[in-house]
């Protein structure tokens, strides 16, 4: 293991659903402690990319390295070990609605039998505090919370097991601008505190500028540009320019049918 | 030609479903016997399936028994065989009507709710979330529900047997004027352990069918609320068809020797 080995390395990752090619050779590196944001239009394969890394979908071909270890086609026992390094914030929050908030937050810890229920409840309270929620919220059920609060609970759940790599799938989508900014701040704060590597995907440029060290753009199943956040305004790439300025006119033609 | 094409397409879809169902069943079976187990989830679903289905199963059984006594009386009177009513009632209930009617009634209740619950978890990414939290969804969601079905259906059928026979007894004694002691004696006389046992085995199989169909269709639902609706429909349609076909197969195995 060398110091400059990236935390995550994707090479020529391809994924198709039937005849429909979604990922057409993704190359991506995320360095240790880095926050990379992948931007791209709806349906461009951002979520599929993350799900391939997490093993929720199996990449057709290509290679995905986590800390230098190949995870495409990995045995399920090794997959469990790898996934313990991960925390994931789902686009729809994906809280378990039959469980109280605190049980949601400590679900992974309880599943791994690292802690008993009393300890789990304490840890849940401290994680909730980290995302600015009081201990009392822990007794609620997810359906009783607003969308913004659900996102925060999901964030607390994603960081509960102190992951090395955290994935954020459209963390601000569906939130009002102020709540979106709160979530962005939390993401920046928490990834710094935990020292975690972060891979986020979004089509919200405000969010991307705020949380990214580096930005990459996905288009037609490939990464067409990547560079430091400060350079995104002078990328010299027409696709990137059109996307960050949100123009209908340009080289990107919106697919009318998904 | 159109009809042949249509039949061919249905047949192919059927094969595809079997091809996906087989590994799902295998995986569910493995997770039913391999730890970790989730006893609290199993218990919750045992109560849901067993206890809360009692009213509907009880009502179905008592009316089935009553109708059976009445029908066989009017039928058998034609050749003066009214004495056989007790036998007809107890054998029909334990062997056939108990398991099948209870199975069909509970299939609607449980199959729909399982498919809707698991389907919603699928389309809201909760099943993906389980995987990322070191929890196998087949083990956590599917296995406990199938175990609960396997255990509770025989219990329900046993209850249905008793209530069904009692329904027949009520009609025979209070409406048709049979002697109570006589009727009960004829009920016991011809009843063999195998009659009840075969019904309980059927019940266990139906319990697996109903929970499996609910879980399978929910687990593979996609595309939002509409997809969950479709999964629910598929679960409540496929379970009764499978119940009736397995009923025939099992009857053939038990009694056609
Ligand atoms: N499980 C699946 N089966 C079939 N098609 C899928 C599946 N998951 C995603 N897709 C398709 O892949 C494309 C990319 O999806 P996704 O990665 O979710 O987009 P986004 O960039 O908005 O996150 C979409 O057109 C979607 O329809
Ligand atoms: Mg997405």
Coordinates of C-alpha atoms and ligand atoms in Angstrom, one line a residue:
Chain A
X1 CA 0.0 0.0 0.0
X2 CA 1.4 3.4 -1.0
X3 CA 0.4 6.8 0.3
X4 CA -1.0 8.0 -3.0
X5 CA -3.2 4.9 -3.5
X6 CA -6.7 6.3 -4.0
X7 CA -9.5 5.2 -1.6
X8 CA -11.7 4.4 -4.5
X9 CA -10.7 3.7 -8.1
X10 CA -13.1 2.9 -10.9
X11 CA -11.7 1.7 -14.3
X12 CA -13.8 1.2 -17.4
X13 CA -16.9 0.3 -15.4
X14 CA -19.8 -0.7 -17.6
X15 CA -23.4 -1.5 -16.8
X16 CA -26.4 -2.0 -19.1
X17 CA -30.0 -3.0 -18.4
X18 CA -31.0 -5.1 -21.3
X19 CA -30.2 -3.1 -24.4
X20 CA -29.9 0.1 -22.5
X21 CA -26.3 1.1 -21.7
X22 CA -26.2 3.2 -18.6
X23 CA -22.5 3.2 -17.7
X24 CA -20.2 3.1 -20.7
X25 CA -16.8 3.0 -19.2
X26 CA -16.6 5.1 -16.0
X27 CA -13.1 6.1 -14.8
X28 CA -12.9 7.7 -11.4
X29 CA -10.5 8.2 -8.5
X30 CA -11.3 9.5 -5.1
X31 CA -8.3 10.2 -2.9
X32 CA -8.1 9.5 0.8
X33 CA -10.0 12.2 2.7
X34 CA -11.2 13.8 -0.5
X35 CA -14.7 15.0 -1.2
X36 CA -15.6 14.3 -4.8
X37 CA -18.9 15.4 -6.3
X38 CA -20.2 13.8 -9.5
X39 CA -22.7 16.0 -11.3
X40 CA -24.9 15.1 -14.2
X41 CA -28.5 15.2 -15.4
X42 CA -31.3 13.0 -14.2
X43 CA -31.0 9.5 -15.5
X44 CA -27.4 9.9 -16.4
X45 CA -26.4 6.9 -14.3
X46 CA -25.2 8.7 -11.1
X47 CA -27.1 6.4 -8.7
X48 CA -26.2 3.3 -10.7
X49 CA -22.5 4.2 -10.3
X50 CA -22.8 4.3 -6.5
X51 CA -24.9 1.2 -6.4
X52 CA -22.2 -0.6 -8.4
X53 CA -19.6 0.4 -5.8
X54 CA -21.8 -0.7 -3.0
X55 CA -22.6 -4.0 -4.6
X56 CA -26.3 -3.3 -4.8
X57 CA -25.9 -3.7 -8.6
X58 CA -23.2 -5.9 -10.2
X59 CA -21.1 -4.0 -12.8
X60 CA -21.1 -5.9 -16.1
X61 CA -17.3 -5.4 -16.7
X62 CA -14.6 -3.2 -15.4
X63 CA -12.8 -2.9 -12.1
X64 CA -13.7 -1.1 -8.8
X65 CA -10.9 -0.9 -6.2
X66 CA -11.6 0.0 -2.6
X67 CA -8.3 0.6 -0.7
X68 CA -6.6 -1.3 -3.6
X69 CA -8.9 -4.3 -3.3
X70 CA -11.0 -5.4 -6.3
X71 CA -14.7 -5.6 -5.4
X72 CA -16.3 -6.5 -8.7
X73 CA -17.4 -10.1 -8.5
X74 CA -16.3 -10.3 -4.8
X75 CA -17.6 -13.1 -2.6
X76 CA -20.5 -12.1 -0.4
X77 CA -18.5 -12.6 2.9
X78 CA -15.8 -10.2 1.6
X79 CA -18.5 -7.9 0.4
X80 CA -19.9 -7.6 3.9
X81 CA -16.4 -6.7 5.2
X82 CA -15.9 -4.1 2.5
X83 CA -19.4 -2.6 3.1
X84 CA -18.5 -1.9 6.7
X85 CA -16.2 0.8 5.4
X86 CA -19.2 2.5 3.8
X87 CA -21.9 4.8 4.9
X88 CA -24.7 5.7 2.5
X89 CA -27.2 8.5 2.4
X90 CA -30.0 7.4 0.1
X91 CA -31.8 9.9 -2.2
X92 CA -35.2 9.1 -0.6
X93 CA -33.6 8.8 2.9
X94 CA -34.8 5.2 3.0
X95 CA -35.5 5.2 6.7
X96 CA -37.2 2.0 8.1
X97 CA -40.7 3.2 8.8
X98 CA -41.5 0.3 11.2
X99 CA -38.6 1.4 13.5
X100 CA -38.2 4.4 15.8
X101 CA -35.7 7.0 14.8
X102 CA -33.0 5.9 17.3
X103 CA -33.3 2.3 16.1
X104 CA -32.9 3.5 12.6
X105 CA -29.7 5.4 13.5
X106 CA -28.1 2.5 15.4
X107 CA -29.4 -0.2 13.0
X108 CA -26.0 -1.1 11.6
X109 CA -24.4 -1.2 15.0
X110 CA -27.1 -3.5 16.3
X111 CA -26.9 -5.7 13.2
X112 CA -23.2 -6.2 13.7
X113 CA -23.8 -6.9 17.4
X114 CA -21.1 -4.4 18.3
X115 CA -23.3 -2.9 21.1
X116 CA -26.3 -3.8 23.2
X117 CA -29.6 -1.8 22.9
X118 CA -28.8 0.6 25.8
X119 CA -25.4 1.5 24.3
X120 CA -27.1 1.7 20.9
X121 CA -29.6 4.2 22.2
X122 CA -26.8 6.4 23.6
X123 CA -24.8 6.3 20.4
X124 CA -27.9 7.2 18.5
X125 CA -28.4 10.2 20.7
X126 CA -24.9 11.5 20.1
X127 CA -25.2 10.9 16.4
X128 CA -28.5 12.8 16.3
X129 CA -26.8 15.6 18.2
X130 CA -24.1 15.7 15.5
X131 CA -26.8 16.4 12.9
X132 CA -28.5 19.0 15.1
X133 CA -31.4 16.9 16.4
X134 CA -32.4 16.5 20.0
X135 CA -32.5 13.2 21.9
X136 CA -36.3 13.3 22.0
X137 CA -36.5 13.0 18.2
X138 CA -35.1 9.5 18.7
X139 CA -38.4 8.3 20.0
X140 CA -40.4 9.5 17.0
X141 CA -41.2 7.3 13.9
X142 CA -39.8 8.4 10.5
X143 CA -43.3 9.2 9.2
X144 CA -43.8 11.8 11.9
X145 CA -40.8 13.9 10.7
X146 CA -40.5 16.5 7.9
X147 CA -38.5 15.7 4.8
X148 CA -35.5 17.8 6.1
X149 CA -35.5 16.0 9.4
X150 CA -35.7 12.6 7.7
X151 CA -32.6 13.5 5.7
X152 CA -30.8 14.5 8.9
X153 CA -31.8 11.2 10.5
X154 CA -30.6 9.3 7.4
X155 CA -27.3 11.3 7.7
X156 CA -27.0 10.3 11.3
X157 CA -27.6 6.7 10.3
X158 CA -25.0 6.9 7.5
X159 CA -22.3 8.0 9.9
X160 CA -23.3 5.9 12.9
X161 CA -20.7 3.2 12.4
X162 CA -17.9 5.8 11.7
X163 CA -17.5 4.8 8.1
X164 CA -14.3 5.5 6.1
X165 CA -16.2 6.4 2.9
X166 CA -19.6 8.1 2.8
X167 CA -21.8 8.2 -0.2
X168 CA -24.4 11.0 -0.6
X169 CA -27.0 10.4 -3.3
X170 CA -28.6 13.8 -4.1
X171 CA -28.5 15.0 -0.5
X172 CA -30.4 18.2 -1.2
X173 CA -32.9 17.2 -3.7
X174 CA -36.5 17.9 -2.6
X175 CA -35.5 20.3 0.2
X176 CA -36.1 24.0 0.4
X177 CA -32.9 26.1 -0.2
X178 CA -32.4 26.8 3.5
X179 CA -32.7 23.2 4.6
X180 CA -30.5 22.3 1.6
X181 CA -27.8 24.6 2.9
X182 CA -28.1 23.1 6.4
X183 CA -27.6 19.7 5.0
X184 CA -24.6 20.9 2.9
X185 CA -23.0 22.4 6.0
X186 CA -23.6 19.2 7.9
X187 CA -22.0 17.2 5.2
X188 CA -18.9 19.4 5.2
X189 CA -18.7 19.5 8.9
X190 CA -19.2 15.8 9.4
X191 CA -16.8 14.6 6.7
X192 CA -14.1 16.9 8.2
X193 CA -14.9 15.7 11.8
X194 CA -14.8 12.0 10.9
X195 CA -12.0 12.5 8.4
X196 CA -14.0 10.4 5.9
X197 CA -13.7 10.2 2.2
X198 CA -16.9 11.4 0.5
X199 CA -18.4 10.6 -2.9
X200 CA -21.5 12.6 -3.6
X201 CA -23.8 12.8 -6.6
X202 CA -26.1 15.7 -7.3
X203 CA -27.5 17.9 -10.0
X204 CA -27.6 20.8 -7.6
X205 CA -24.7 23.1 -8.5
X206 CA -25.0 25.2 -5.3
X207 CA -24.6 22.0 -3.3
X208 CA -21.7 20.7 -5.4
X209 CA -19.7 23.9 -5.1
X210 CA -20.2 23.9 -1.3
X211 CA -19.2 20.3 -0.5
X212 CA -16.7 19.4 -3.3
X213 CA -13.0 19.4 -3.3
X214 CA -13.1 18.1 -6.8
X215 CA -16.0 17.8 -9.3
X216 CA -16.5 15.3 -12.1
X217 CA -19.2 15.4 -14.7
X218 CA -21.0 12.3 -16.0
X219 CA -22.6 12.4 -19.4
X220 CA -23.7 9.5 -21.6
X221 CA -22.2 6.9 -19.3
X222 CA -18.8 8.4 -19.1
X223 CA -16.9 11.0 -17.0
X224 CA -16.4 13.8 -19.5
X225 CA -14.6 16.3 -17.2
X226 CA -13.1 16.4 -13.8
X227 CA -11.1 19.0 -11.9
X228 CA -10.9 21.1 -8.7
X229 CA -14.0 22.9 -7.7
X230 CA -12.5 26.3 -8.4
X231 CA -11.8 25.4 -12.0
X232 CA -15.4 24.4 -12.9
X233 CA -16.2 27.8 -14.3
X234 CA -13.2 27.7 -16.7
X235 CA -13.4 24.1 -17.7
X236 CA -13.5 24.9 -21.4
X237 CA -15.9 22.1 -21.8
X238 CA -19.2 23.0 -23.5
X239 CA -21.2 20.2 -21.8
X240 CA -20.0 21.4 -18.3
X241 CA -20.7 25.0 -19.2
X242 CA -24.2 24.2 -20.3
X243 CA -24.9 22.1 -17.2
X244 CA -23.6 24.6 -14.6
X245 CA -25.5 27.5 -16.2
X246 CA -28.6 25.4 -16.7
X247 CA -29.2 26.2 -20.3
X248 CA -31.6 24.3 -22.5
X249 CA -29.5 25.2 -25.6
X250 CA -26.2 23.4 -26.1
X251 CA -24.6 20.1 -26.9
X252 CA -26.5 18.2 -24.2
X253 CA -29.8 17.1 -25.7
X254 CA -32.3 16.1 -23.1
X255 CA -33.7 12.6 -23.8
X256 CA -37.4 13.0 -24.0
X257 CA -37.9 9.4 -22.9
X258 CA -35.8 8.1 -20.0
Chain B
X1 CA -52.5 -17.1 -34.9
X2 CA -53.0 -14.2 -32.5
X3 CA -54.2 -16.6 -29.8
X4 CA -51.2 -18.9 -30.2
X5 CA -48.9 -16.0 -30.0
X6 CA -50.6 -14.9 -26.8
X7 CA -50.4 -18.3 -25.3
X8 CA -46.8 -18.6 -26.2
X9 CA -46.0 -15.3 -24.6
X10 CA -47.8 -16.3 -21.4
X11 CA -45.9 -19.5 -21.4
X12 CA -42.5 -17.8 -21.8
X13 CA -43.4 -15.3 -19.0
X14 CA -44.3 -18.3 -16.8
X15 CA -40.9 -19.9 -17.5
X16 CA -39.1 -16.7 -16.7
X17 CA -41.0 -16.4 -13.4
X18 CA -40.2 -20.0 -12.4
X19 CA -36.5 -19.2 -13.3
X20 CA -36.5 -16.3 -10.9
X21 CA -38.6 -17.9 -8.3
X22 CA -36.4 -21.0 -7.9
X23 CA -33.3 -19.1 -6.7
X24 CA -35.4 -16.9 -4.5
X25 CA -36.9 -20.0 -2.8
X26 CA -33.5 -21.6 -2.4
X27 CA -32.1 -18.5 -0.8
X28 CA -35.1 -18.1 1.5
X29 CA -34.8 -21.7 2.6
X30 CA -31.1 -21.3 3.4
X31 CA -31.7 -18.2 5.4
X32 CA -34.6 -19.9 7.3
X33 CA -32.2 -22.4 8.8
X34 CA -28.9 -20.4 9.1
X35 CA -28.3 -17.8 11.9
X36 CA -28.6 -15.0 12.8
X37 CA -32.3 -15.4 13.4
X38 CA -34.8 -12.6 14.1
X39 CA -37.1 -14.2 16.8
X40 CA -38.9 -10.9 17.5
X41 CA -39.8 -10.4 13.8
X42 CA -40.9 -14.1 13.6
X43 CA -43.1 -13.6 16.6
X44 CA -44.6 -10.4 15.3
X45 CA -45.7 -12.1 12.1
X46 CA -46.9 -15.2 13.9
X47 CA -49.3 -13.0 15.8
X48 CA -50.2 -11.1 12.6
X49 CA -50.9 -14.3 10.7
X50 CA -52.2 -16.6 13.4
X51 CA -54.1 -14.4 15.9
X52 CA -55.5 -11.7 13.6
X53 CA -56.7 -14.3 11.1
X54 CA -58.8 -16.1 13.6
X55 CA -62.1 -14.2 13.1
X56 CA -62.1 -14.6 9.3
X57 CA -61.0 -18.3 9.5
X58 CA -63.5 -19.0 12.2
X59 CA -66.4 -17.5 10.4
X60 CA -65.5 -19.2 7.1
X61 CA -65.2 -22.6 8.9
X62 CA -68.5 -22.4 10.8
X63 CA -70.5 -21.5 7.7
X64 CA -68.7 -24.2 5.6
X65 CA -69.6 -26.8 8.2
X66 CA -73.2 -25.7 8.4
X67 CA -73.7 -25.6 4.7
X68 CA -72.0 -29.0 4.4
X69 CA -74.5 -30.6 6.9
X70 CA -77.5 -29.0 5.2
X71 CA -76.4 -30.0 1.6
X72 CA -75.5 -33.5 2.5
X73 CA -78.8 -33.9 4.3
X74 CA -80.9 -32.8 1.3
X75 CA -78.7 -34.9 -1.0
X76 CA -78.5 -38.0 1.0
X77 CA -82.2 -38.1 1.9
X78 CA -82.8 -39.2 -1.7
X79 CA -81.2 -42.5 -0.9
X80 CA -81.9 -42.7 2.8
X81 CA -78.3 -42.2 3.8
X82 CA -78.8 -39.3 6.2
X83 CA -76.8 -41.2 8.8
X84 CA -73.6 -40.5 6.9
X85 CA -73.8 -36.7 7.4
X86 CA -71.4 -36.7 10.3
X87 CA -68.8 -38.6 8.4
X88 CA -69.2 -36.4 5.3
X89 CA -68.8 -33.2 7.4
X90 CA -65.8 -34.3 9.4
X91 CA -63.9 -35.8 6.5
X92 CA -64.6 -32.9 4.1
X93 CA -63.6 -30.4 6.7
X94 CA -60.4 -32.0 7.9
X95 CA -59.1 -33.2 4.6
X96 CA -60.2 -30.5 2.2
X97 CA -62.3 -27.5 3.2
X98 CA -60.4 -26.6 6.4
X99 CA -57.0 -26.2 4.8
X100 CA -58.3 -24.8 1.4
X101 CA -60.8 -22.3 2.7
X102 CA -58.5 -21.1 5.5
X103 CA -55.6 -21.0 3.0
X104 CA -57.6 -18.9 0.5
X105 CA -59.0 -16.5 3.1
X106 CA -55.6 -15.9 4.7
X107 CA -53.9 -15.6 1.2
X108 CA -55.9 -12.5 0.6
X109 CA -55.2 -10.9 4.0
X110 CA -51.6 -11.8 4.4
X111 CA -50.4 -12.1 0.8
X112 CA -51.5 -8.5 0.0
X113 CA -50.1 -7.0 3.2
X114 CA -46.7 -8.7 2.8
X115 CA -46.4 -7.7 -0.9
X116 CA -47.4 -4.1 -0.1
X117 CA -45.0 -3.9 2.8
X118 CA -42.0 -5.4 1.2
X119 CA -42.8 -3.7 -2.2
X120 CA -42.8 -0.3 -0.5
X121 CA -39.5 -1.1 1.1
X122 CA -38.1 -2.0 -2.3
X123 CA -39.2 1.1 -4.1
X124 CA -38.2 3.5 -1.3
X125 CA -34.7 1.9 -1.2
X126 CA -35.2 0.5 2.3
X127 CA -34.1 -2.9 1.1
X128 CA -30.9 -1.4 -0.4
X129 CA -30.4 0.4 2.9
X130 CA -30.6 -2.9 4.8
X131 CA -27.7 -4.3 2.7
X132 CA -25.6 -1.3 3.4
X133 CA -26.2 -1.7 7.1
X134 CA -24.7 -5.2 7.3
X135 CA -28.1 -6.9 7.1
X136 CA -29.2 -9.5 4.5
X137 CA -32.7 -8.6 3.4
X138 CA -33.6 -12.2 2.5
X139 CA -32.7 -13.1 6.1
X140 CA -34.2 -10.1 7.8
X141 CA -37.4 -9.7 5.8
X142 CA -38.2 -12.9 3.9
X143 CA -37.1 -15.8 6.2
X144 CA -39.1 -14.7 9.3
X145 CA -42.3 -14.2 7.4
X146 CA -42.0 -17.6 5.7
X147 CA -41.3 -19.3 9.1
X148 CA -44.3 -17.6 10.6
X149 CA -46.5 -18.8 7.7
X150 CA -45.2 -22.3 7.9
X151 CA -45.9 -22.5 11.7
X152 CA -49.2 -20.6 11.9
X153 CA -51.2 -22.0 9.0
X154 CA -51.4 -25.5 10.5
X155 CA -52.6 -23.9 13.8
X156 CA -55.3 -21.9 11.9
X157 CA -56.4 -25.1 10.1
X158 CA -56.7 -27.0 13.4
X159 CA -58.9 -24.2 14.7
X160 CA -60.9 -24.3 11.4
X161 CA -61.3 -28.1 11.7
X162 CA -62.8 -27.8 15.2
X163 CA -65.1 -24.9 14.3
X164 CA -66.2 -26.4 11.0
X165 CA -67.2 -29.7 12.6
X166 CA -69.0 -27.7 15.3
X167 CA -70.9 -25.9 12.6
X168 CA -72.1 -29.2 11.1
X169 CA -73.1 -30.4 14.5
X170 CA -75.2 -27.3 15.2
X171 CA -77.2 -27.7 12.0
X172 CA -77.5 -31.5 12.4
X173 CA -78.7 -31.3 16.0
X174 CA -80.8 -28.1 16.1
X175 CA -82.2 -28.0 12.6
X176 CA -82.3 -31.5 11.4
X177 CA -83.1 -33.1 14.8
X178 CA -80.2 -35.5 15.1
X179 CA -79.3 -37.0 18.5
X180 CA -76.3 -35.1 19.8
X181 CA -74.4 -38.1 21.3
X182 CA -75.1 -40.2 18.2
X183 CA -73.8 -37.5 15.9
X184 CA -70.6 -37.0 17.8
X185 CA -70.0 -40.7 18.0
X186 CA -70.3 -41.0 14.2
X187 CA -68.0 -38.1 13.8
X188 CA -65.2 -39.8 15.8
X189 CA -65.9 -43.3 14.5
X190 CA -64.6 -42.8 11.0
X191 CA -62.1 -40.1 11.6
X192 CA -58.5 -41.2 11.3
X193 CA -55.3 -39.4 12.3
X194 CA -54.3 -39.3 8.7
X195 CA -57.3 -37.2 7.7
X196 CA -56.3 -34.5 10.1
X197 CA -52.6 -34.8 9.5
X198 CA -52.9 -34.6 5.7
X199 CA -54.9 -31.4 6.2
X200 CA -52.2 -30.0 8.5
X201 CA -49.4 -30.8 6.0
X202 CA -51.5 -29.1 3.3
X203 CA -51.8 -26.1 5.6
X204 CA -48.0 -25.9 6.1
X205 CA -47.5 -26.0 2.3
X206 CA -50.2 -23.3 1.8
X207 CA -48.5 -21.2 4.5
X208 CA -45.2 -21.3 2.6
X209 CA -47.0 -20.5 -0.7
X210 CA -48.9 -17.5 0.7
X211 CA -45.9 -15.9 2.4
X212 CA -43.5 -16.8 -0.4
X213 CA -45.8 -15.2 -3.0
X214 CA -46.2 -12.1 -0.9
X215 CA -42.5 -11.7 -0.3
X216 CA -41.4 -12.6 -3.8
X217 CA -43.7 -10.2 -5.6
X218 CA -43.0 -7.5 -3.1
X219 CA -39.2 -8.0 -3.3
X220 CA -39.2 -7.7 -7.1
X221 CA -41.6 -4.8 -7.4
X222 CA -40.3 -1.7 -9.2
X223 CA -41.4 1.7 -10.3
X224 CA -43.1 3.4 -7.4
X225 CA -46.6 3.1 -6.1
X226 CA -47.9 1.6 -9.3
X227 CA -45.3 -1.2 -9.1
X228 CA -46.3 -1.9 -5.5
X229 CA -50.0 -2.2 -6.6
X230 CA -49.0 -4.6 -9.3
X231 CA -47.0 -6.7 -6.9
X232 CA -49.9 -6.9 -4.5
X233 CA -52.2 -8.0 -7.3
X234 CA -49.8 -10.6 -8.4
X235 CA -49.4 -11.9 -4.9
X236 CA -53.2 -12.3 -4.3
X237 CA -53.8 -13.9 -7.7
X238 CA -50.9 -16.3 -7.8
X239 CA -51.3 -17.6 -4.2
X240 CA -54.8 -19.0 -4.6
X241 CA -54.0 -20.6 -8.0
X242 CA -50.9 -22.3 -6.4
X243 CA -52.9 -23.3 -3.4
X244 CA -55.6 -25.1 -5.5
X245 CA -53.0 -26.8 -7.7
X246 CA -50.9 -28.0 -4.8
X247 CA -54.1 -29.1 -3.1
X248 CA -54.7 -31.5 -5.9
X249 CA -51.1 -32.7 -6.0
X250 CA -51.0 -33.3 -2.3
X251 CA -54.4 -35.0 -2.2
X252 CA -53.2 -37.3 -5.0
X253 CA -50.1 -38.1 -2.9
X254 CA -52.0 -38.8 0.3
X255 CA -55.1 -40.7 -0.8
X256 CA -54.7 -42.0 -4.3
X257 CA -52.4 -44.8 -3.3
Ligands
LIG1 N1 -32.6 -1.6 -11.7 C1 -32.7 -1.0 -12.8 N2 -33.3 -1.6 -13.9 C2 -33.4 -1.0 -15.1 N3 -33.0 0.2 -15.4 C3 -32.5 0.9 -14.4 C4 -32.3 0.4 -13.1 N4 -31.7 1.3 -12.3 C5 -31.5 2.4 -13.0 N5 -32.0 2.2 -14.3 C6 -31.9 3.1 -15.4 O1 -30.6 3.6 -15.5 C7 -30.6 5.0 -15.8 C8 -29.8 5.8 -14.8 O2 -30.4 5.8 -13.5 P1 -29.9 6.5 -12.3 O3 -28.4 6.1 -12.1 O4 -30.8 6.3 -11.2 O5 -30.0 8.1 -12.7 P2 -29.5 9.3 -11.9 O6 -28.3 9.8 -12.6 O7 -30.6 10.3 -12.0 O8 -29.2 8.9 -10.5 C9 -32.1 5.4 -15.8 O9 -32.5 5.6 -17.1 C10 -32.8 4.3 -15.2 O10 -34.1 4.1 -15.8
LIG2 MG1 -30.3 9.1 -8.7

